[in-house]
PDB file of C-alpha atoms in Angstrom:
ATOM      1  CA  GLY W   2    -140.143 145.581  91.630  1.00 97.00           C
ATOM      2  CA  THR W   3    -137.067 146.133  89.604  1.00 98.00           C
ATOM      3  CA  VAL W   4    -133.564 145.548  90.927  1.00 98.00           C
ATOM      4  CA  ARG W   5    -130.007 147.457  90.023  1.00 98.00           C
ATOM      5  CA  CYS W   6    -126.734 146.801  90.329  1.00 97.00           C
ATOM      6  CA  TRP W   7    -123.627 147.915  90.080  1.00 97.00           C
ATOM      7  CA  GLY W   8    -119.976 147.414  90.228  1.00 97.00           C
ATOM      8  CA  TYR W   9    -117.574 144.328  89.215  1.00 96.00           C
ATOM      9  CA  ASN W  10    -119.269 142.064  86.847  1.00 98.00           C
ATOM     10  CA  GLY W  11    -116.580 139.522  85.507  1.00 97.00           C
ATOM     11  CA  ASN W  12    -118.848 137.053  86.345  1.00 97.00           C
ATOM     12  CA  GLY W  13    -122.082 138.402  85.412  1.00 98.00           C
ATOM     13  CA  GLN W  14    -122.818 139.061  89.065  1.00 97.00           C
ATOM     14  CA  LEU W  15    -124.926 142.840  87.864  1.00 98.00           C
ATOM     15  CA  GLY W  16    -127.700 140.256  85.856  1.00 98.00           C
ATOM     16  CA  ASN W  17    -127.675 142.738  82.866  1.00 98.00           C
ATOM     17  CA  GLY W  18    -126.817 140.290  80.430  1.00 98.00           C
ATOM     18  CA  THR W  19    -123.118 141.190  80.412  1.00 98.00           C
ATOM     19  CA  ASN W  20    -119.814 140.885  82.231  1.00 97.00           C
ATOM     20  CA  SER W  21    -118.859 144.650  82.217  1.00 97.00           C
ATOM     21  CA  THR W  22    -118.041 146.355  85.169  1.00 97.00           C
ATOM     22  CA  SER W  23    -120.321 149.454  85.597  1.00 98.00           C
ATOM     23  CA  TYR W  24    -119.968 152.498  87.752  1.00 98.00           C
ATOM     24  CA  THR W  25    -123.461 153.243  87.767  1.00 98.00           C
ATOM     25  CA  PRO W  26    -126.508 151.045  88.362  1.00 98.00           C
ATOM     26  CA  VAL W  27    -127.663 148.614  85.575  1.00 98.00           C
ATOM     27  CA  MET W  28    -131.246 146.927  85.412  1.00 98.00           C
ATOM     28  CA  VAL W  29    -131.090 143.161  86.327  1.00 98.00           C
ATOM     29  CA  ALA W  30    -132.810 141.763  83.619  1.00 98.00           C
ATOM     30  CA  GLY W  31    -136.021 139.936  83.719  1.00 97.00           C
ATOM     31  CA  ILE W  32    -137.171 141.057  86.983  1.00 98.00           C
ATOM     32  CA  THR W  33    -140.650 143.185  87.739  1.00 98.00           C
ATOM     33  CA  THR W  34    -141.412 141.664  90.751  1.00 98.00           C
ATOM     34  CA  ALA W  35    -138.437 141.623  93.347  1.00 98.00           C
ATOM     35  CA  ARG W  36    -139.263 141.244  97.362  1.00 97.00           C
ATOM     36  CA  PHE W  37    -136.021 140.319  98.868  1.00 95.00           C
ATOM     37  CA  ILE W  38    -132.425 141.062  97.205  1.00 96.00           C
ATOM     38  CA  VAL W  39    -129.060 139.440  98.385  1.00 96.00           C
ATOM     39  CA  ALA W  40    -125.900 139.669  96.964  1.00 94.00           C
ATOM     40  CA  GLY W  41    -122.556 137.196  97.602  1.00 92.00           C
ATOM     41  CA  THR W  42    -119.069 137.512  96.879  1.00 90.00           C
ATOM     42  CA  HIS W  43    -119.652 136.964  92.849  1.00 95.00           C
ATOM     43  CA  HIS W  44    -123.519 136.169  92.659  1.00 97.00           C
ATOM     44  CA  ALA W  45    -126.835 137.495  93.874  1.00 98.00           C
ATOM     45  CA  CYS W  46    -130.276 135.979  94.394  1.00 98.00           C
ATOM     46  CA  ALA W  47    -133.843 137.781  94.507  1.00 98.00           C
ATOM     47  CA  VAL W  48    -137.127 136.414  95.942  1.00 98.00           C
ATOM     48  CA  LEU W  49    -140.041 137.349  93.883  1.00 98.00           C
ATOM     49  CA  ALA W  50    -143.528 138.340  94.744  1.00 98.00           C
ATOM     50  CA  ASP W  51    -144.423 134.436  93.935  1.00 98.00           C
ATOM     51  CA  ALA W  52    -141.993 133.185  96.783  1.00 98.00           C
ATOM     52  CA  THR W  53    -139.600 131.753  93.788  1.00 98.00           C
ATOM     53  CA  VAL W  54    -135.862 132.346  93.691  1.00 98.00           C
ATOM     54  CA  ARG W  55    -133.981 134.027  90.860  1.00 98.00           C
ATOM     55  CA  CYS W  56    -130.420 133.928  90.925  1.00 98.00           C
ATOM     56  CA  TRP W  57    -127.381 135.508  88.521  1.00 98.00           C
ATOM     57  CA  GLY W  58    -123.560 135.526  88.459  1.00 98.00           C
ATOM     58  CA  TYR W  59    -120.917 133.025  89.805  1.00 97.00           C
ATOM     59  CA  ASN W  60    -121.675 129.554  89.274  1.00 98.00           C
ATOM     60  CA  ALA W  61    -118.693 127.159  89.557  1.00 97.00           C
ATOM     61  CA  TYR W  62    -120.270 125.474  92.533  1.00 97.00           C
ATOM     62  CA  GLY W  63    -123.486 125.464  91.591  1.00 98.00           C
ATOM     63  CA  GLN W  64    -124.847 128.325  93.967  1.00 98.00           C
ATOM     64  CA  LEU W  65    -127.333 129.767  91.274  1.00 98.00           C
ATOM     65  CA  GLY W  66    -128.962 126.634  92.023  1.00 98.00           C
ATOM     66  CA  ASP W  67    -129.967 125.853  88.425  1.00 98.00           C
ATOM     67  CA  GLY W  68    -128.529 122.393  88.136  1.00 98.00           C
ATOM     68  CA  THR W  69    -125.051 123.893  86.396  1.00 98.00           C
ATOM     69  CA  ALA W  70    -121.950 125.100  87.184  1.00 98.00           C
ATOM     70  CA  THR W  71    -122.250 127.396  84.176  1.00 98.00           C
ATOM     71  CA  ASP W  72    -122.212 131.552  85.496  1.00 98.00           C
ATOM     72  CA  ARG W  73    -124.937 133.325  84.162  1.00 98.00           C
ATOM     73  CA  PHE W  74    -124.959 136.680  83.205  1.00 98.00           C
ATOM     74  CA  SER W  75    -128.710 137.562  83.542  1.00 98.00           C
ATOM     75  CA  PRO W  76    -131.183 135.765  86.063  1.00 98.00           C
ATOM     76  CA  VAL W  77    -132.130 131.982  86.118  1.00 98.00           C
ATOM     77  CA  VAL W  78    -134.792 130.074  88.383  1.00 98.00           C
ATOM     78  CA  VAL W  79    -133.405 128.019  91.556  1.00 98.00           C
ATOM     79  CA  SER W  80    -134.828 124.332  90.559  1.00 98.00           C
ATOM     80  CA  GLY W  81    -137.546 123.193  92.132  1.00 96.00           C
ATOM     81  CA  LEU W  82    -137.494 126.316  94.776  1.00 97.00           C
ATOM     82  CA  ALA W  83    -141.163 127.631  95.978  1.00 97.00           C
ATOM     83  CA  GLY W  84    -142.632 128.923  99.163  1.00 98.00           C
ATOM     84  CA  VAL W  85    -139.556 131.261  99.730  1.00 98.00           C
ATOM     85  CA  THR W  86    -139.544 133.845 102.601  1.00 97.00           C
ATOM     86  CA  GLN W  87    -135.781 134.711 102.472  1.00 97.00           C
ATOM     87  CA  VAL W  88    -132.495 134.029 101.096  1.00 98.00           C
ATOM     88  CA  SER W  89    -128.806 134.218 102.238  1.00 97.00           C
ATOM     89  CA  ALA W  90    -125.606 133.797  99.934  1.00 96.00           C
ATOM     90  CA  ASN W  91    -121.646 134.347 100.563  1.00 91.00           C
ATOM     91  CA  GLY W  92    -118.944 133.542  97.786  1.00 83.00           C
ATOM     92  CA  GLN W  93    -119.918 129.465  97.293  1.00 94.00           C
ATOM     93  CA  THR W  94    -123.317 128.780  99.254  1.00 96.00           C
ATOM     94  CA  THR W  95    -126.475 130.353  98.808  1.00 98.00           C
ATOM     95  CA  CYS W  96    -129.633 129.037 101.468  1.00 98.00           C
ATOM     96  CA  ALA W  97    -133.157 129.535 101.519  1.00 98.00           C
ATOM     97  CA  VAL W  98    -135.763 129.663 104.374  1.00 98.00           C
ATOM     98  CA  LEU W  99    -139.189 128.043 103.123  1.00 98.00           C
ATOM     99  CA  ALA W 100    -142.502 129.578 104.530  1.00 98.00           C
ATOM    100  CA  SER W 101    -142.955 125.882 106.124  1.00 97.00           C
ATOM    101  CA  GLY W 102    -139.873 126.411 108.229  1.00 98.00           C
ATOM    102  CA  GLY W 103    -137.671 124.364 106.406  1.00 98.00           C
ATOM    103  CA  VAL W 104    -134.141 125.314 105.143  1.00 98.00           C
ATOM    104  CA  ARG W 105    -132.739 124.476 101.319  1.00 98.00           C
ATOM    105  CA  CYS W 106    -129.093 125.110 100.834  1.00 98.00           C
ATOM    106  CA  TRP W 107    -126.887 124.763  97.472  1.00 98.00           C
ATOM    107  CA  GLY W 108    -123.415 125.430  96.018  1.00 97.00           C
ATOM    108  CA  TYR W 109    -120.382 124.485  97.951  1.00 96.00           C
ATOM    109  CA  ASN W 110    -120.406 122.020 100.294  1.00 96.00           C
ATOM    110  CA  GLY W 111    -116.790 120.973 101.778  1.00 95.00           C
ATOM    111  CA  TYR W 112    -117.525 121.784 104.900  1.00 95.00           C
ATOM    112  CA  GLY W 113    -121.032 120.455 104.856  1.00 96.00           C
ATOM    113  CA  ASP W 114    -121.826 123.843 104.052  1.00 95.00           C
ATOM    114  CA  VAL W 115    -125.254 123.135 102.962  1.00 97.00           C
ATOM    115  CA  GLY W 116    -125.986 121.199 106.299  1.00 98.00           C
ATOM    116  CA  ASP W 117    -127.300 117.686 104.507  1.00 98.00           C
ATOM    117  CA  GLY W 118    -124.950 115.764 106.430  1.00 98.00           C
ATOM    118  CA  THR W 119    -122.406 114.608 103.487  1.00 97.00           C
ATOM    119  CA  THR W 120    -119.681 117.115 101.356  1.00 97.00           C
ATOM    120  CA  ALA W 121    -121.248 116.478  98.273  1.00 97.00           C
ATOM    121  CA  THR W 122    -121.525 119.661  95.729  1.00 97.00           C
ATOM    122  CA  ARG W 123    -125.019 120.662  95.383  1.00 98.00           C
ATOM    123  CA  THR W 124    -125.927 122.441  92.353  1.00 98.00           C
ATOM    124  CA  THR W 125    -129.875 122.724  92.977  1.00 98.00           C
ATOM    125  CA  PRO W 126    -131.279 122.937  96.364  1.00 98.00           C
ATOM    126  CA  VAL W 127    -131.223 120.422  99.473  1.00 98.00           C
ATOM    127  CA  ALA W 128    -132.522 120.099 102.718  1.00 98.00           C
ATOM    128  CA  VAL W 129    -130.639 121.438 105.686  1.00 98.00           C
ATOM    129  CA  SER W 130    -131.251 118.324 108.099  1.00 98.00           C
ATOM    130  CA  GLY W 131    -133.106 118.496 111.517  1.00 97.00           C
ATOM    131  CA  ILE W 132    -134.815 121.967 110.632  1.00 98.00           C
ATOM    132  CA  SER W 133    -138.218 122.689 110.550  1.00 96.00           C
ATOM    133  CA  ASN W 134    -138.900 125.523 112.210  1.00 98.00           C
ATOM    134  CA  ALA W 135    -136.588 128.440 110.946  1.00 98.00           C
ATOM    135  CA  VAL W 136    -137.034 131.954 110.352  1.00 98.00           C
ATOM    136  CA  GLU W 137    -133.922 133.011 109.176  1.00 98.00           C
ATOM    137  CA  VAL W 138    -131.032 131.854 107.675  1.00 98.00           C
ATOM    138  CA  ALA W 139    -127.295 133.337 107.503  1.00 97.00           C
ATOM    139  CA  THR W 140    -124.595 131.937 105.393  1.00 95.00           C
ATOM    140  CA  ALA W 141    -120.405 132.843 105.060  1.00 93.00           C
ATOM    141  CA  ASP W 142    -117.753 131.473 103.215  1.00 86.00           C
ATOM    142  CA  ASP W 143    -117.620 128.144 105.569  1.00 89.00           C
ATOM    143  CA  HIS W 144    -120.553 127.994 107.639  1.00 95.00           C
ATOM    144  CA  SER W 145    -123.967 128.908 108.057  1.00 97.00           C
ATOM    145  CA  CYS W 146    -126.802 129.263 110.853  1.00 98.00           C
ATOM    146  CA  ALA W 147    -130.181 129.349 111.341  1.00 98.00           C
ATOM    147  CA  ARG W 148    -132.665 131.109 113.258  1.00 98.00           C
ATOM    148  CA  LEU W 149    -135.717 129.004 114.935  1.00 98.00           C
ATOM    149  CA  ALA W 150    -138.638 130.035 115.773  1.00 98.00           C
ATOM    150  CA  ASP W 151    -137.987 129.420 119.450  1.00 98.00           C
ATOM    151  CA  GLY W 152    -135.342 131.891 119.550  1.00 98.00           C
ATOM    152  CA  THR W 153    -132.113 129.154 119.566  1.00 98.00           C
ATOM    153  CA  VAL W 154    -129.870 129.241 116.869  1.00 98.00           C
ATOM    154  CA  ARG W 155    -128.651 126.232 115.069  1.00 98.00           C
ATOM    155  CA  CYS W 156    -124.872 126.227 113.010  1.00 98.00           C
ATOM    156  CA  TRP W 157    -123.064 124.026 110.493  1.00 98.00           C
ATOM    157  CA  GLY W 158    -120.222 123.629 108.332  1.00 97.00           C
ATOM    158  CA  TYR W 159    -116.489 124.516 109.149  1.00 96.00           C
ATOM    159  CA  ASN W 160    -115.898 125.136 112.954  1.00 97.00           C
ATOM    160  CA  GLY W 161    -111.833 125.381 113.507  1.00 97.00           C
ATOM    161  CA  ASN W 162    -112.362 128.589 115.458  1.00 97.00           C
ATOM    162  CA  GLY W 163    -116.034 127.898 116.797  1.00 97.00           C
ATOM    163  CA  ASN W 164    -117.386 129.075 114.001  1.00 95.00           C
ATOM    164  CA  LEU W 165    -120.585 126.799 115.314  1.00 98.00           C
ATOM    165  CA  GLY W 166    -120.835 128.032 118.400  1.00 98.00           C
ATOM    166  CA  ASN W 167    -121.181 124.157 120.042  1.00 98.00           C
ATOM    167  CA  GLY W 168    -118.079 124.576 122.520  1.00 98.00           C
ATOM    168  CA  SER W 169    -116.006 122.474 119.858  1.00 98.00           C
ATOM    169  CA  THR W 170    -114.129 123.151 116.965  1.00 98.00           C
ATOM    170  CA  ALA W 171    -115.536 120.075 115.176  1.00 98.00           C
ATOM    171  CA  VAL W 172    -116.881 120.464 111.697  1.00 98.00           C
ATOM    172  CA  SER W 173    -120.173 119.503 111.378  1.00 98.00           C
ATOM    173  CA  TYR W 174    -122.194 118.343 108.492  1.00 98.00           C
ATOM    174  CA  THR W 175    -125.587 118.947 110.145  1.00 98.00           C
ATOM    175  CA  PRO W 176    -126.545 121.550 112.452  1.00 98.00           C
ATOM    176  CA  VAL W 177    -126.144 121.892 115.940  1.00 98.00           C
ATOM    177  CA  VAL W 178    -127.119 123.813 118.615  1.00 98.00           C
ATOM    178  CA  VAL W 179    -125.226 127.202 119.421  1.00 98.00           C
ATOM    179  CA  SER W 180    -124.647 126.642 122.980  1.00 98.00           C
ATOM    180  CA  GLY W 181    -126.600 128.655 125.634  1.00 97.00           C
ATOM    181  CA  LEU W 182    -128.055 130.901 123.032  1.00 97.00           C
ATOM    182  CA  SER W 183    -131.728 131.615 123.460  1.00 97.00           C
ATOM    183  CA  GLY W 184    -134.309 134.801 122.733  1.00 98.00           C
ATOM    184  CA  ALA W 185    -132.270 135.436 119.379  1.00 98.00           C
ATOM    185  CA  THR W 186    -134.098 138.192 117.145  1.00 98.00           C
ATOM    186  CA  GLU W 187    -131.781 138.534 114.665  1.00 98.00           C
ATOM    187  CA  LEU W 188    -128.533 136.541 113.267  1.00 97.00           C
ATOM    188  CA  ASP W 189    -125.295 137.176 110.733  1.00 96.00           C
ATOM    189  CA  VAL W 190    -122.718 135.397 110.022  1.00 96.00           C
ATOM    190  CA  ALA W 191    -119.123 136.240 108.538  1.00 92.00           C
ATOM    191  CA  TYR W 192    -115.966 134.797 107.586  1.00 87.00           C
ATOM    192  CA  HIS W 193    -115.107 132.236 110.506  1.00 93.00           C
ATOM    193  CA  HIS W 194    -117.141 134.335 113.548  1.00 96.00           C
ATOM    194  CA  SER W 195    -121.665 134.707 113.954  1.00 97.00           C
ATOM    195  CA  CYS W 196    -123.313 136.739 116.017  1.00 98.00           C
ATOM    196  CA  ALA W 197    -126.846 137.401 117.095  1.00 98.00           C
ATOM    197  CA  LEU W 198    -129.029 140.013 118.439  1.00 98.00           C
ATOM    198  CA  LEU W 199    -131.269 138.972 121.665  1.00 98.00           C
ATOM    199  CA  THR W 200    -134.873 140.154 122.965  1.00 98.00           C
ATOM    200  CA  ASP W 201    -132.888 142.118 125.611  1.00 97.00           C
ATOM    201  CA  ARG W 202    -130.832 144.186 122.967  1.00 98.00           C
ATOM    202  CA  SER W 203    -127.682 142.744 124.034  1.00 98.00           C
ATOM    203  CA  ILE W 204    -125.852 140.620 121.477  1.00 98.00           C
ATOM    204  CA  ARG W 205    -123.959 137.277 121.525  1.00 98.00           C
ATOM    205  CA  CYS W 206    -120.929 136.752 119.295  1.00 98.00           C
ATOM    206  CA  TRP W 207    -118.715 133.359 119.047  1.00 98.00           C
ATOM    207  CA  GLY W 208    -115.891 132.028 116.688  1.00 98.00           C
ATOM    208  CA  TYR W 209    -112.954 133.998 115.617  1.00 97.00           C
ATOM    209  CA  ASN W 210    -111.734 136.664 117.427  1.00 98.00           C
ATOM    210  CA  GLY W 211    -107.736 137.775 116.115  1.00 97.00           C
ATOM    211  CA  ASN W 212    -109.347 141.253 115.017  1.00 96.00           C
ATOM    212  CA  TYR W 213    -111.352 141.833 117.792  1.00 97.00           C
ATOM    213  CA  GLN W 214    -114.778 140.734 115.927  1.00 96.00           C
ATOM    214  CA  LEU W 215    -116.566 139.500 118.872  1.00 98.00           C
ATOM    215  CA  GLY W 216    -116.050 142.647 120.720  1.00 97.00           C
ATOM    216  CA  ASP W 217    -115.428 141.116 124.044  1.00 97.00           C
ATOM    217  CA  GLY W 218    -112.371 143.567 124.691  1.00 97.00           C
ATOM    218  CA  THR W 219    -109.729 140.264 123.556  1.00 98.00           C
ATOM    219  CA  THR W 220    -108.681 138.572 120.530  1.00 98.00           C
ATOM    220  CA  ALA W 221    -109.193 135.047 121.893  1.00 98.00           C
ATOM    221  CA  ASN W 222    -111.534 132.716 119.729  1.00 98.00           C
ATOM    222  CA  ARG W 223    -114.893 131.362 121.219  1.00 98.00           C
ATOM    223  CA  THR W 224    -116.249 128.463 120.805  1.00 98.00           C
ATOM    224  CA  THR W 225    -119.726 129.475 122.431  1.00 98.00           C
ATOM    225  CA  PRO W 226    -121.157 133.019 122.204  1.00 98.00           C
TER     226      PRO W 226
END
């Protein structure tokens, strides 16, 4: 139930109470019951056995969820968050799935990244609009997606390259349905594109494709999977 981290530590993302880089693993301070961990670009979070979340590292946009914009060199409690089953982090935004099926996000929100219908930075978790049966969330630097219990996917945030998969390139501050996608069993998102694994073991991807990241043999962006 303990956590070890290593590498760059300029913002305290190793969680050991310092900002000194470490070439070997160091213990994250004060965590003994971790059940799930995730690392973003400059911060990290752990879901504990009691279904609460601790985060540490870079916090300029409130992505640690403790109500401040202060970097933390050791873990802090994400404010008001309980019943968490999974968490996802990127450079500036963090999201969590609750046992109830809701999704909460916090941090940078300039493109509607937290999905609450606004562009206001959130230093504590807020509910993603209209999602009540999520089983997985994935977040990238500019958009986020949730996989629902019925095998469909909803996405929100920046959409200039078709990242949201709804057939448009318009930013959405609340979740939109990924077009024509059903039977999703696993989800991942990255910089400007997204992918889902389906029950038949095939993979569907959408969004930016300038480096062949959609795997369809072209470099054409795709606004639907």
